[in-house]
Amino acid sequence: EAGVTQFPSHSVIEKGQTVTLRCDPISGHDNLYWYRRVMGKEIKFLLHFVKESKQDESGMPNNRFLAERTGGTYSTLKVQPAELEDSGVYFCASSQGWNYNSPLHFGNGTRLTVT
Amino acid sequence: AQKVTQAQTEISVVEKEDVTLDCVYETRDTTYYLFWYKQPPSGELVFLIRRNSFDEQNEISGRYSWNFQKSTSSFNFTITASQVVDSAVYFCALSEAVDSWGKLQFGAGTQVVVTP
């Protein structure tokens, strides 16, 4: 089966611009997560979708970030306007269930550089 | 406060040597879950193992083994007879019962470099 796919793999934008990241979870996985690793820091949780609903968005840093998952399939994460501190790697993960027996499967990440 | 500490930033070994990665966690929950992920140069995070707080049995999978000790809040990972393909960043992570499943708290990661 195909894994979690993310694109673009890299994005370089200027401060103030808008960027949209996309994540396609593993087919049939209702749970979708966004994480990010900014330079020199740990990988941090951003939010969790169950189908199209936001289950937990406690990790979203501010209102410049907007995540959507219309239809409960793929998800997008928009950063508008981007700031320098948004640079980092954004990971998406999915899981079939919502329990111990459903480990998270991560994608390759999108490396975002804001100049 | 950081809940998962991986004190080793980088470990360099020669092929066939054993390498142990330390992971110390902090939680007040009695129910929690621990994970190890591998990030090879290609970038994806590859799931290696999960453990719940009620299962202290150590586990071996091929050249990989894990030592979970609640008394010291540690979940260490050993690669036996390392190979060049083991070169990667390894992350330890914690999920607490008070949080939703899937909300992992990661350590800073340990870069393992295996040279021929």
CSV table of C-alpha atoms in Angstrom, one decimal:
chain,number,residue,atom,x,y,z
A,1,GLU,CA,0.0,0.0,0.0
A,2,ALA,CA,1.1,3.6,-0.6
A,3,GLY,CA,2.4,5.4,2.4
A,4,VAL,CA,1.7,8.9,3.6
A,5,THR,CA,2.6,11.3,0.8
A,6,GLN,CA,3.4,14.9,1.2
A,7,PHE,CA,4.1,17.6,-1.3
A,8,PRO,CA,5.9,19.7,-2.1
A,9,SER,CA,9.0,18.1,-0.7
A,10,HIS,CA,10.6,21.5,-0.5
A,11,SER,CA,9.3,25.0,-0.6
A,12,VAL,CA,11.2,28.3,-0.5
A,13,ILE,CA,9.1,31.4,-0.1
A,14,GLU,CA,9.6,35.0,1.1
A,15,LYS,CA,8.4,36.4,4.3
A,16,GLY,CA,4.9,37.5,4.0
A,17,GLN,CA,3.9,35.1,1.3
A,18,THR,CA,1.5,32.2,1.5
A,19,VAL,CA,2.3,28.6,1.3
A,20,THR,CA,0.0,25.5,1.2
A,21,LEU,CA,1.3,22.1,2.2
A,22,ARG,CA,-0.6,19.0,1.3
A,23,CYS,CA,-0.8,15.6,2.9
A,24,ASP,CA,-2.4,12.4,1.5
A,25,PRO,CA,-2.8,9.8,4.3
A,26,ILE,CA,-2.7,6.1,3.8
A,27,SER,CA,-6.0,5.0,2.2
A,28,GLY,CA,-8.6,4.2,4.9
A,29,HIS,CA,-6.8,6.0,7.7
A,30,ASP,CA,-9.4,8.2,9.4
A,31,ASN,CA,-6.8,9.9,11.7
A,32,LEU,CA,-4.4,12.5,10.3
A,33,TYR,CA,-1.8,14.5,12.2
A,34,TRP,CA,0.4,17.4,11.5
A,35,TYR,CA,3.8,17.9,13.2
A,36,ARG,CA,6.6,20.2,12.6
A,37,ARG,CA,10.3,20.5,13.5
A,38,VAL,CA,11.7,24.0,13.4
A,39,MET,CA,15.4,24.4,13.3
A,40,GLY,CA,17.2,23.1,16.4
A,41,LYS,CA,14.0,22.1,18.2
A,42,GLU,CA,12.0,18.9,18.8
A,43,ILE,CA,9.3,17.6,16.6
A,44,LYS,CA,6.1,19.2,17.8
A,45,PHE,CA,2.5,18.2,17.5
A,46,LEU,CA,0.3,20.7,15.6
A,47,LEU,CA,-3.1,19.1,15.3
A,48,HIS,CA,-5.2,15.9,14.8
A,49,PHE,CA,-8.1,15.2,12.4
A,50,VAL,CA,-10.5,12.4,12.8
A,51,LYS,CA,-12.0,12.3,9.3
A,52,GLU,CA,-12.9,15.9,8.5
A,53,SER,CA,-13.2,17.1,12.1
A,54,LYS,CA,-10.4,18.7,14.2
A,55,GLN,CA,-10.0,16.5,17.2
A,56,ASP,CA,-7.1,18.4,18.8
A,57,GLU,CA,-5.6,21.6,17.5
A,58,SER,CA,-3.8,22.5,20.7
A,59,GLY,CA,-0.4,22.6,19.0
A,60,MET,CA,-1.2,25.2,16.3
A,61,PRO,CA,1.1,28.1,17.0
A,62,ASN,CA,-1.1,31.0,15.9
A,63,ASN,CA,-3.8,32.1,13.6
A,64,ARG,CA,-1.5,32.3,10.6
A,65,PHE,CA,-1.8,28.5,10.4
A,66,LEU,CA,-4.9,27.0,8.9
A,67,ALA,CA,-5.5,23.3,8.5
A,68,GLU,CA,-8.3,21.7,6.6
A,69,ARG,CA,-9.4,18.2,5.7
A,70,THR,CA,-12.5,18.6,3.5
A,71,GLY,CA,-14.1,15.3,2.8
A,72,GLY,CA,-11.9,13.5,5.3
A,73,THR,CA,-9.3,12.5,2.7
A,74,TYR,CA,-6.3,14.6,2.1
A,75,SER,CA,-5.4,17.6,4.3
A,76,THR,CA,-3.8,21.0,3.6
A,77,LEU,CA,-1.9,23.2,5.9
A,78,LYS,CA,-1.7,26.8,4.9
A,79,VAL,CA,0.6,29.4,6.4
A,80,GLN,CA,-0.4,33.0,5.7
A,81,PRO,CA,1.5,35.2,6.0
A,82,ALA,CA,4.7,33.2,6.5
A,83,GLU,CA,7.3,34.4,8.9
A,84,LEU,CA,11.0,33.5,9.2
A,85,GLU,CA,10.4,31.4,12.3
A,86,ASP,CA,8.0,29.1,10.3
A,87,SER,CA,11.0,27.6,8.6
A,88,GLY,CA,11.4,23.9,9.3
A,89,VAL,CA,10.1,20.5,8.3
A,90,TYR,CA,6.4,19.8,8.4
A,91,PHE,CA,5.4,16.2,8.9
A,92,CYS,CA,2.1,14.6,8.3
A,93,ALA,CA,1.1,11.2,9.8
A,94,SER,CA,-1.9,9.0,9.7
A,95,SER,CA,-3.3,6.1,11.6
A,96,GLN,CA,-6.2,3.7,11.0
A,97,GLY,CA,-7.5,3.7,14.5
A,98,TRP,CA,-7.2,5.9,17.6
A,99,ASN,CA,-5.7,3.6,20.1
A,100,TYR,CA,-2.5,1.7,21.0
A,101,ASN,CA,-2.9,-0.7,18.2
A,102,SER,CA,-2.7,2.0,15.6
A,103,PRO,CA,0.8,3.4,15.3
A,104,LEU,CA,1.4,6.6,13.4
A,105,HIS,CA,2.8,6.3,9.9
A,106,PHE,CA,4.7,9.4,8.9
A,107,GLY,CA,5.4,10.9,5.5
A,108,ASN,CA,8.7,12.3,4.3
A,109,GLY,CA,7.9,15.8,5.3
A,110,THR,CA,7.9,19.1,3.6
A,111,ARG,CA,10.9,21.3,4.1
A,112,LEU,CA,9.8,24.9,4.3
A,113,THR,CA,12.3,27.8,4.0
A,114,VAL,CA,11.1,31.3,4.6
A,115,THR,CA,13.6,33.9,3.5
B,1,ALA,CA,9.2,21.4,30.3
B,2,GLN,CA,10.8,18.8,28.1
B,3,LYS,CA,9.3,15.5,28.8
B,4,VAL,CA,11.5,13.3,26.7
B,5,THR,CA,15.3,13.7,27.0
B,6,GLN,CA,17.7,12.2,24.6
B,7,ALA,CA,21.0,13.4,26.0
B,8,GLN,CA,23.2,12.1,23.2
B,9,THR,CA,23.2,14.4,20.2
B,10,GLU,CA,25.4,12.3,18.0
B,11,ILE,CA,27.0,8.9,18.3
B,12,SER,CA,29.6,7.7,15.9
B,13,VAL,CA,30.6,4.0,15.7
B,14,VAL,CA,32.4,1.7,13.4
B,15,GLU,CA,30.5,-1.0,11.7
B,16,LYS,CA,29.8,-4.1,13.9
B,17,GLU,CA,30.0,-2.2,17.1
B,18,ASP,CA,27.0,-2.0,19.4
B,19,VAL,CA,25.4,1.3,20.1
B,20,THR,CA,22.9,2.2,22.8
B,21,LEU,CA,20.7,5.2,22.6
B,22,ASP,CA,19.4,6.7,25.8
B,23,CYS,CA,15.9,8.0,26.4
B,24,VAL,CA,14.6,9.3,29.7
B,25,TYR,CA,11.0,10.5,30.0
B,26,GLU,CA,8.9,12.4,32.5
B,27,THR,CA,5.2,11.9,33.1
B,28,ARG,CA,2.8,11.9,36.0
B,29,ASP,CA,0.4,9.6,34.2
B,30,THR,CA,0.3,6.0,35.2
B,31,THR,CA,-0.8,5.1,31.7
B,32,TYR,CA,1.4,6.2,28.9
B,33,TYR,CA,3.1,5.0,25.7
B,34,LEU,CA,6.6,5.1,24.5
B,35,PHE,CA,7.9,4.9,20.9
B,36,TRP,CA,11.0,4.9,18.9
B,37,TYR,CA,11.2,6.2,15.4
B,38,LYS,CA,14.0,6.2,12.9
B,39,GLN,CA,14.6,9.0,10.4
B,40,PRO,CA,17.0,7.9,7.6
B,41,PRO,CA,18.5,10.4,5.2
B,42,SER,CA,15.5,10.1,3.0
B,43,GLY,CA,13.5,12.0,5.6
B,44,GLU,CA,10.5,9.9,6.6
B,45,LEU,CA,9.9,8.9,10.2
B,46,VAL,CA,9.9,5.1,10.4
B,47,PHE,CA,8.0,3.5,13.3
B,48,LEU,CA,10.2,1.0,15.2
B,49,ILE,CA,8.4,0.1,18.4
B,50,ARG,CA,5.8,1.1,20.9
B,51,ARG,CA,5.4,0.1,24.5
B,52,ASN,CA,2.7,0.8,27.1
B,53,SER,CA,3.5,1.7,30.7
B,54,PHE,CA,2.2,-1.7,31.9
B,55,ASP,CA,4.5,-3.8,29.8
B,56,GLU,CA,8.0,-3.6,31.1
B,57,GLN,CA,9.1,-6.7,29.2
B,58,ASN,CA,12.1,-6.0,27.1
B,59,GLU,CA,11.9,-6.7,23.4
B,60,ILE,CA,14.3,-7.9,20.7
B,61,SER,CA,13.7,-7.6,17.0
B,62,GLY,CA,16.6,-8.8,15.0
B,63,ARG,CA,19.6,-6.6,15.8
B,64,TYR,CA,17.4,-4.1,17.7
B,65,SER,CA,16.5,-4.4,21.4
B,66,TRP,CA,14.8,-2.2,23.8
B,67,ASN,CA,15.1,-1.9,27.6
B,68,PHE,CA,12.2,-0.3,29.4
B,69,GLN,CA,12.7,0.5,33.0
B,70,LYS,CA,10.0,2.3,34.8
B,71,SER,CA,12.1,2.7,38.0
B,72,THR,CA,14.5,5.0,36.1
B,73,SER,CA,11.9,6.3,33.6
B,74,SER,CA,14.1,5.1,30.8
B,75,PHE,CA,13.4,3.4,27.5
B,76,ASN,CA,16.8,2.7,25.9
B,77,PHE,CA,17.4,1.3,22.5
B,78,THR,CA,20.4,-0.8,21.4
B,79,ILE,CA,21.6,-1.7,18.0
B,80,THR,CA,23.8,-4.8,18.0
B,81,ALA,CA,26.5,-5.2,15.4
B,82,SER,CA,25.7,-1.9,13.7
B,83,GLN,CA,25.6,-1.6,9.9
B,84,VAL,CA,26.1,1.4,7.7
B,85,VAL,CA,22.3,1.3,6.9
B,86,ASP,CA,21.6,2.0,10.6
B,87,SER,CA,22.9,5.6,10.1
B,88,ALA,CA,20.0,7.8,10.8
B,89,VAL,CA,18.4,10.1,13.4
B,90,TYR,CA,16.5,8.1,16.1
B,91,PHE,CA,13.7,9.7,18.0
B,92,CYS,CA,12.2,8.6,21.3
B,93,ALA,CA,8.6,9.8,21.9
B,94,LEU,CA,6.0,9.7,24.7
B,95,SER,CA,2.2,9.7,24.5
B,96,GLU,CA,0.4,10.4,27.7
B,97,ALA,CA,-3.1,9.1,28.4
B,98,VAL,CA,-4.3,12.6,29.3
B,99,ASP,CA,-3.6,13.6,25.7
B,100,SER,CA,-5.3,12.3,22.6
B,101,TRP,CA,-3.8,9.2,21.0
B,102,GLY,CA,-1.4,10.4,18.4
B,103,LYS,CA,-0.2,13.4,20.2
B,104,LEU,CA,3.4,12.4,20.6
B,105,GLN,CA,6.0,14.3,22.5
B,106,PHE,CA,9.4,13.8,20.9
B,107,GLY,CA,12.9,14.0,22.2
B,108,ALA,CA,15.5,16.0,20.3
B,109,GLY,CA,16.8,12.9,18.5
B,110,THR,CA,20.1,11.2,18.4
B,111,GLN,CA,22.1,11.1,15.2
B,112,VAL,CA,23.8,7.7,14.7
B,113,VAL,CA,26.7,7.6,12.3
B,114,VAL,CA,28.0,4.2,11.4
B,115,THR,CA,31.2,4.1,9.3
B,116,PRO,CA,32.6,1.1,7.5
